[in-house]
Amino acid sequence: MSQISTASVATGGSAPSGPRRSERTGRLPNWALWACFAGAAVVVGALWPVFDLNIALFVLYTVVLGTLAVYLLTRTTEGSRRATDRLVTCLVVSAFGLAMVPLVSLVWEVVSRGAARLDGEFFSSSLVGIVGEGGGAYHAIMGTLIITALTTLISVPIGLMTAIFLVEYARGRLKRAITFMVDVMTGIPSIVAGLFAYALFAIFLGPGIRLGIMGAIALSVLMIPVVVRSAEEVLKLVPNELREASYALGVPKWRTIVKVVIPTAIAGLGTGVTLAIARVVGETAPLLITLGITNATNVNAFDSRMATLPVYAYYQLTQPGVPPQFATDRAWTAALVLIILVMGLNVVARFISRFFAPKSGR
Amino acid sequence: MKLSTTSRAVVLSAALAGTLALTACGAANEEAAGGGGGGEETGSSTELSGALDGAGASSQQAAMQGWTAGYSSVQPGVTVNYDPVGSGGGREQFIAGGTDFAGSDAALDEEELTAAQERCAGGEVFELPNYISPIAVVYNLDGVEELNLSSEVVAGIFDQKITNWNDPAIAADNPDATLPDLAITPVNRSDESGTTENFTEYLAAAAAEAWTYEPDGNWPVAGGEAAQGTSGVVSAVGGGNGTIGYADLSQAGDLGVANIGVGEEFVTPTPEAAAAVVENSERLEGRGEYDFAIELARDTAESGSYPIVLVSYHVGCVTYDEQETADLVADFMGYVISEEGQQAAAEAAGSAPISDTLREQAQTAVDAITAG
Amino acid sequence: MSSTRTTPPSPAGTGRSVRRPGDRVFAGTAKGAGILILVILAGVAAFLVVEAVPALTAPAEDIPGDRGLAGYIAPLVFGTLLAAVIALLVATPLAVAIALFIAYYAPRRMAQGLGYLVDLLAAIPSIVYGFWGIFWLAPKLVPFYEWLERRLGFIPLFAGPASTTGRTMLTAGLVLAVMILPIVSAISREVFLQVPSLHREAALALGATRWEMIRMAVLPYGRSGVIGGSMLGLGRALGETMAVAIVLSVSGGITFNLISSGNPSTIAANIALEFPESSGIDINTLIASGLALFVITLAVNMLARAIVNRRADFSGAN
């Protein structure tokens, strides 16, 4: 890509440029750009003792100075268009670098703090009878898997069918209404979804009720719109030619959808669904008020409280015992396990894309 | 479509098998506990089984962890669940019949008491002050190892009237310390909490002139630093310089802990000093026979009493509908108030064990729990 | 999908009847799913309204703070909007830069890995962001806030006094920005990658530099997608609960001072902080504030949809 653009510009760089000085056609060697930044680093480094810098400011000044140097150098040798191009490249790359700082530090923080307890016991035991050291999150891991599976089971059929309805069937007012409502639903604050599920079950089963299924319903309220949105986008991308070809062969509409449209879009659907799962798997607020917490393993989503990883992490962090260290370690490990779980889901999504997609694709 | 149906089936079943393998193994520590139904215990009179649900104050969550852990070795067949939803939620759920007992940082008010009696088959309600935890005034100030604060100074600092560490009022309490010229950042809880309620209650009672706010679970003064939960306050105090806050003593960690003026002396918060003030407090009048709600003597001048304490109650019925629930509650509460149980809580949460007098009181309530 | 398996497969290619039983069942199921969404949403809205009514009709002194419902909710609405706007202002340019970098600047192989990493970050639970915010970010920002107060204190935004713990509105906004960064950049990236290669190649063939190609071909095409993505991020920032509850030091009313300890809370964080210990009318008040949040998100979504709809639909199905 970069070679193409540089080559094409190098030859075609003489666009009409009015009264300005005509474009220079010289080429800067690659090392010259790096030299700009190296020079900037040296200059800023020399000023370190004078201005009492720290590492963050050092990097900041170096990047600013280096970018400026690159811009001026390119402007004098290659002209203003190339200079702007270089400037933007520097800006994009440094903005990217800036954005990576918090993201990388976040991952680093979780991994370094969570690795301490990433042992066999964490995966094999619950918190029953644990005071202080040891213990694990077996019950919370099971809870998260079950709740997520239930949520997926509820959300994906509803979400997918709605998306199909929107793309293939709906016209007019109803379509607009549903599209709009799905948008609204995307904006439901997670804690409100939790309150809703709680109130719904409290009407039938009395206040103070805590069930796994309540959590799954609260999460479904959050997940359905995400599934609809992503599935809708993906289904829209299926070219009409495929549908028309299928109709032309006399295939009924529903079979066209099941056999042509969905298989064509399966990779995108899979990715969308896994990302939607990833979106809800870490939700804390709604689960806090619908599932509660327990120390023991409960795999029955229709009976009493269940532990889940986010709630587990939350309580281990906010209500640690004495000394707090052990509970805090467990909390970070729970967060790490959650991230690993999501990573696994992403791998599954890639797998789906690769094996289920028809040949053509992108 | 490149893949045949069979290969897809293989993929699916492999995924399923993986999930099942994970499901099958169960929690290692629970099997040991749950499978031991052979009646090997010696101490307990009867062997019980079943599940006991409680919910309420998050303050006693750590202690409850100690109690449930200790209790599972006495009665391996019983699962005790405690959901730290908060005192208000705990009382509400108990009254609504969702749980068997509640943990609450405050005693039931009149209205709740009536509702609770209805819930308890028209019978009485027990309230036992089983969790006593000193609330420490914690600070982070370089170079100051020991800090004495009278109640008026505490009130002044948290009301943002005393704003600098070298204020003459603080210096008067600490003649030997070198106090820096540094702004004070008071840290309070941002969530509604029993800790805040107890702390403001103390300020209102012990420093009535300097503290003009009503006791409240919500922090009444605007503009200070606020943090979520005890752990939030501790990390905010630890994260700043010249910060001061209030938190459970057990969670204070490396932070400095101020000695609080009581009468003529300054008392270091200890579990013993906290238990002392509870024992010297009056019982609330006009409530049931087994209702041991107390009016804490916040303005005590007694030597060796530490007045900033959080007392968390266990609230339950004296009469339950079902025999099984009554047995479970009675047995569990019996364990909680026992020396062993209080020791377990002290180890797990750093709480103050209840005194023998309190234990005897509570035992009468536990013995009275029946079904009917 | 299972519902489709149970319907009898009609033999393909036997005539051209428009309505076959399979079709009818399938269309009905799809329509039912769509209508179910309307029902769920109506349920949520109805629940919010019903539970909020006691607070709406209660006398002012019963509402916490004694200033009536409007007096209670106004600072929360302000705080919610302020935090979300800060987040959006910080996150959108960075997200676009990330998307452009991954789509057009990074080497192919590296780009895939980076895209994967950014996607992953969207799934980190919000409490982790919260704890990262207080343990890592807030202390590191304290010197920066002190500097802002010293040098830019004349601007009301940075009037100070600077917080000594760094748990300020600006920090909360930055944490939210980091949280929505993956969402906004993932959507922007998708849109940028969908720019028809003919457009891009045409621009390059005319001698455009890479930036000119992006400015002329990519950005106009992707604009509605970027806006849609940032609105989605805005929605997430408005409704974020745990991270704000953990990071923000909430005490005080409406203020534009971004770097002091006294900040207005946000609606969602306030619900999380107050709900557990609340009872009676306090709960109704909190739910009324939830209703306000619901209305705000509704407005944001309507705005986003209006913006996105101004552009022609590129759907293949239309």
PDB file of C-alpha atoms in Angstrom, chain C residues 106-214:
ATOM      1  CA  ALA C 106      -0.206  -0.520   9.936  1.00  0.00           C
ATOM      2  CA  PRO C 107       1.361  -3.443   8.101  1.00  0.00           C
ATOM      3  CA  ARG C 108      -1.271  -6.057   7.199  1.00  0.00           C
ATOM      4  CA  ARG C 109      -0.159  -8.742   9.591  1.00  0.00           C
ATOM      5  CA  MET C 110       0.203  -6.360  12.500  1.00  0.00           C
ATOM      6  CA  ALA C 111      -3.132  -4.705  11.754  1.00  0.00           C
ATOM      7  CA  GLN C 112      -5.044  -7.931  12.276  1.00  0.00           C
ATOM      8  CA  GLY C 113      -3.466  -8.503  15.658  1.00  0.00           C
ATOM      9  CA  LEU C 114      -4.111  -4.930  16.702  1.00  0.00           C
ATOM     10  CA  GLY C 115      -7.716  -5.111  15.624  1.00  0.00           C
ATOM     11  CA  TYR C 116      -8.065  -8.263  17.655  1.00  0.00           C
ATOM     12  CA  LEU C 117      -6.525  -6.590  20.706  1.00  0.00           C
ATOM     13  CA  VAL C 118      -8.819  -3.586  20.459  1.00  0.00           C
ATOM     14  CA  ASP C 119     -11.892  -5.813  20.086  1.00  0.00           C
ATOM     15  CA  LEU C 120     -10.826  -7.661  23.170  1.00  0.00           C
ATOM     16  CA  LEU C 121     -10.663  -4.484  25.190  1.00  0.00           C
ATOM     17  CA  ALA C 122     -14.333  -3.833  24.509  1.00  0.00           C
ATOM     18  CA  ALA C 123     -15.084  -6.879  26.613  1.00  0.00           C
ATOM     19  CA  ILE C 124     -13.110  -6.064  29.731  1.00  0.00           C
ATOM     20  CA  PRO C 125     -15.638  -5.777  32.550  1.00  0.00           C
ATOM     21  CA  SER C 126     -16.306  -2.251  33.638  1.00  0.00           C
ATOM     22  CA  ILE C 127     -15.250  -2.807  37.236  1.00  0.00           C
ATOM     23  CA  VAL C 128     -11.779  -3.611  35.956  1.00  0.00           C
ATOM     24  CA  TYR C 129     -11.703  -0.230  34.229  1.00  0.00           C
ATOM     25  CA  GLY C 130     -12.878   1.264  37.497  1.00  0.00           C
ATOM     26  CA  PHE C 131     -10.097  -0.270  39.529  1.00  0.00           C
ATOM     27  CA  TRP C 132      -7.542   0.511  36.887  1.00  0.00           C
ATOM     28  CA  GLY C 133      -8.826   4.078  37.081  1.00  0.00           C
ATOM     29  CA  ILE C 134      -8.233   4.486  40.793  1.00  0.00           C
ATOM     30  CA  PHE C 135      -5.106   2.381  41.127  1.00  0.00           C
ATOM     31  CA  TRP C 136      -3.231   3.419  38.011  1.00  0.00           C
ATOM     32  CA  LEU C 137      -4.671   6.430  36.258  1.00  0.00           C
ATOM     33  CA  ALA C 138      -5.855   8.728  39.053  1.00  0.00           C
ATOM     34  CA  PRO C 139      -2.549   8.938  40.992  1.00  0.00           C
ATOM     35  CA  LYS C 140      -0.637   9.539  37.742  1.00  0.00           C
ATOM     36  CA  LEU C 141      -2.888  12.458  36.850  1.00  0.00           C
ATOM     37  CA  VAL C 142      -2.395  14.340  40.124  1.00  0.00           C
ATOM     38  CA  PRO C 143       0.762  16.241  39.025  1.00  0.00           C
ATOM     39  CA  PHE C 144      -0.943  17.033  35.737  1.00  0.00           C
ATOM     40  CA  TYR C 145      -3.941  18.512  37.578  1.00  0.00           C
ATOM     41  CA  GLU C 146      -1.649  20.551  39.797  1.00  0.00           C
ATOM     42  CA  TRP C 147       0.053  21.858  36.696  1.00  0.00           C
ATOM     43  CA  LEU C 148      -3.310  22.699  35.116  1.00  0.00           C
ATOM     44  CA  GLU C 149      -4.362  24.572  38.245  1.00  0.00           C
ATOM     45  CA  ARG C 150      -1.095  26.535  38.315  1.00  0.00           C
ATOM     46  CA  ARG C 151      -0.906  27.406  34.654  1.00  0.00           C
ATOM     47  CA  LEU C 152      -4.493  27.365  33.414  1.00  0.00           C
ATOM     48  CA  GLY C 153      -6.318  28.122  36.651  1.00  0.00           C
ATOM     49  CA  PHE C 154      -7.866  31.225  35.092  1.00  0.00           C
ATOM     50  CA  ILE C 155     -10.058  28.943  32.947  1.00  0.00           C
ATOM     51  CA  PRO C 156     -13.067  27.959  35.095  1.00  0.00           C
ATOM     52  CA  LEU C 157     -12.658  24.331  33.992  1.00  0.00           C
ATOM     53  CA  PHE C 158      -9.335  24.114  35.796  1.00  0.00           C
ATOM     54  CA  ALA C 159     -10.006  26.448  38.700  1.00  0.00           C
ATOM     55  CA  GLY C 160      -9.086  23.824  41.284  1.00  0.00           C
ATOM     56  CA  PRO C 161      -8.167  23.325  44.037  1.00  0.00           C
ATOM     57  CA  ALA C 162      -6.652  20.289  42.372  1.00  0.00           C
ATOM     58  CA  SER C 163      -7.666  16.985  43.921  1.00  0.00           C
ATOM     59  CA  THR C 164      -4.894  15.227  45.814  1.00  0.00           C
ATOM     60  CA  THR C 165      -6.171  11.802  44.873  1.00  0.00           C
ATOM     61  CA  GLY C 166      -6.945  12.520  41.228  1.00  0.00           C
ATOM     62  CA  ARG C 167     -10.451  11.111  41.433  1.00  0.00           C
ATOM     63  CA  THR C 168     -12.058  13.952  39.529  1.00  0.00           C
ATOM     64  CA  MET C 169     -14.621  14.485  36.807  1.00  0.00           C
ATOM     65  CA  LEU C 170     -11.837  14.707  34.242  1.00  0.00           C
ATOM     66  CA  THR C 171     -10.444  11.360  35.404  1.00  0.00           C
ATOM     67  CA  ALA C 172     -13.889   9.794  35.201  1.00  0.00           C
ATOM     68  CA  GLY C 173     -14.286  11.220  31.713  1.00  0.00           C
ATOM     69  CA  LEU C 174     -10.902   9.806  30.693  1.00  0.00           C
ATOM     70  CA  VAL C 175     -11.737   6.366  32.089  1.00  0.00           C
ATOM     71  CA  LEU C 176     -15.004   6.452  30.158  1.00  0.00           C
ATOM     72  CA  ALA C 177     -13.068   7.538  27.076  1.00  0.00           C
ATOM     73  CA  VAL C 178     -10.797   4.522  27.393  1.00  0.00           C
ATOM     74  CA  MET C 179     -13.866   2.330  27.843  1.00  0.00           C
ATOM     75  CA  ILE C 180     -15.636   3.529  24.724  1.00  0.00           C
ATOM     76  CA  LEU C 181     -12.463   3.761  22.646  1.00  0.00           C
ATOM     77  CA  PRO C 182     -12.639   0.106  21.545  1.00  0.00           C
ATOM     78  CA  ILE C 183     -16.303   0.383  20.555  1.00  0.00           C
ATOM     79  CA  VAL C 184     -15.952   3.556  18.545  1.00  0.00           C
ATOM     80  CA  SER C 185     -12.754   2.457  16.874  1.00  0.00           C
ATOM     81  CA  ALA C 186     -14.088  -1.017  16.040  1.00  0.00           C
ATOM     82  CA  ILE C 187     -17.105   0.447  14.260  1.00  0.00           C
ATOM     83  CA  SER C 188     -15.044   3.138  12.525  1.00  0.00           C
ATOM     84  CA  ARG C 189     -12.564   0.508  11.372  1.00  0.00           C
ATOM     85  CA  GLU C 190     -15.306  -1.654   9.931  1.00  0.00           C
ATOM     86  CA  VAL C 191     -16.668   1.289   7.986  1.00  0.00           C
ATOM     87  CA  PHE C 192     -13.243   2.398   6.768  1.00  0.00           C
ATOM     88  CA  LEU C 193     -12.485  -1.089   5.542  1.00  0.00           C
ATOM     89  CA  GLN C 194     -15.728  -1.134   3.589  1.00  0.00           C
ATOM     90  CA  VAL C 195     -14.808   1.895   1.526  1.00  0.00           C
ATOM     91  CA  PRO C 196     -14.974   0.575  -2.030  1.00  0.00           C
ATOM     92  CA  SER C 197     -11.451  -0.081  -3.199  1.00  0.00           C
ATOM     93  CA  LEU C 198     -12.334   1.541  -6.515  1.00  0.00           C
ATOM     94  CA  HIS C 199     -12.761   4.885  -4.773  1.00  0.00           C
ATOM     95  CA  ARG C 200      -9.450   4.538  -3.032  1.00  0.00           C
ATOM     96  CA  GLU C 201      -7.579   3.348  -6.061  1.00  0.00           C
ATOM     97  CA  ALA C 202      -9.072   6.099  -8.166  1.00  0.00           C
ATOM     98  CA  ALA C 203      -7.832   8.701  -5.707  1.00  0.00           C
ATOM     99  CA  LEU C 204      -4.373   7.158  -5.639  1.00  0.00           C
ATOM    100  CA  ALA C 205      -4.280   6.878  -9.394  1.00  0.00           C
ATOM    101  CA  LEU C 206      -4.931  10.593  -9.631  1.00  0.00           C
ATOM    102  CA  GLY C 207      -1.740  11.108  -7.684  1.00  0.00           C
ATOM    103  CA  ALA C 208      -3.186  11.714  -4.263  1.00  0.00           C
ATOM    104  CA  THR C 209      -1.004  11.157  -1.245  1.00  0.00           C
ATOM    105  CA  ARG C 210      -2.217   8.705   1.353  1.00  0.00           C
ATOM    106  CA  TRP C 211      -3.706  11.473   3.465  1.00  0.00           C
ATOM    107  CA  GLU C 212      -5.435  13.036   0.447  1.00  0.00           C
ATOM    108  CA  MET C 213      -6.855   9.648  -0.437  1.00  0.00           C
ATOM    109  CA  ILE C 214      -8.187   9.269   3.122  1.00  0.00           C
TER     110      ILE C 214
END
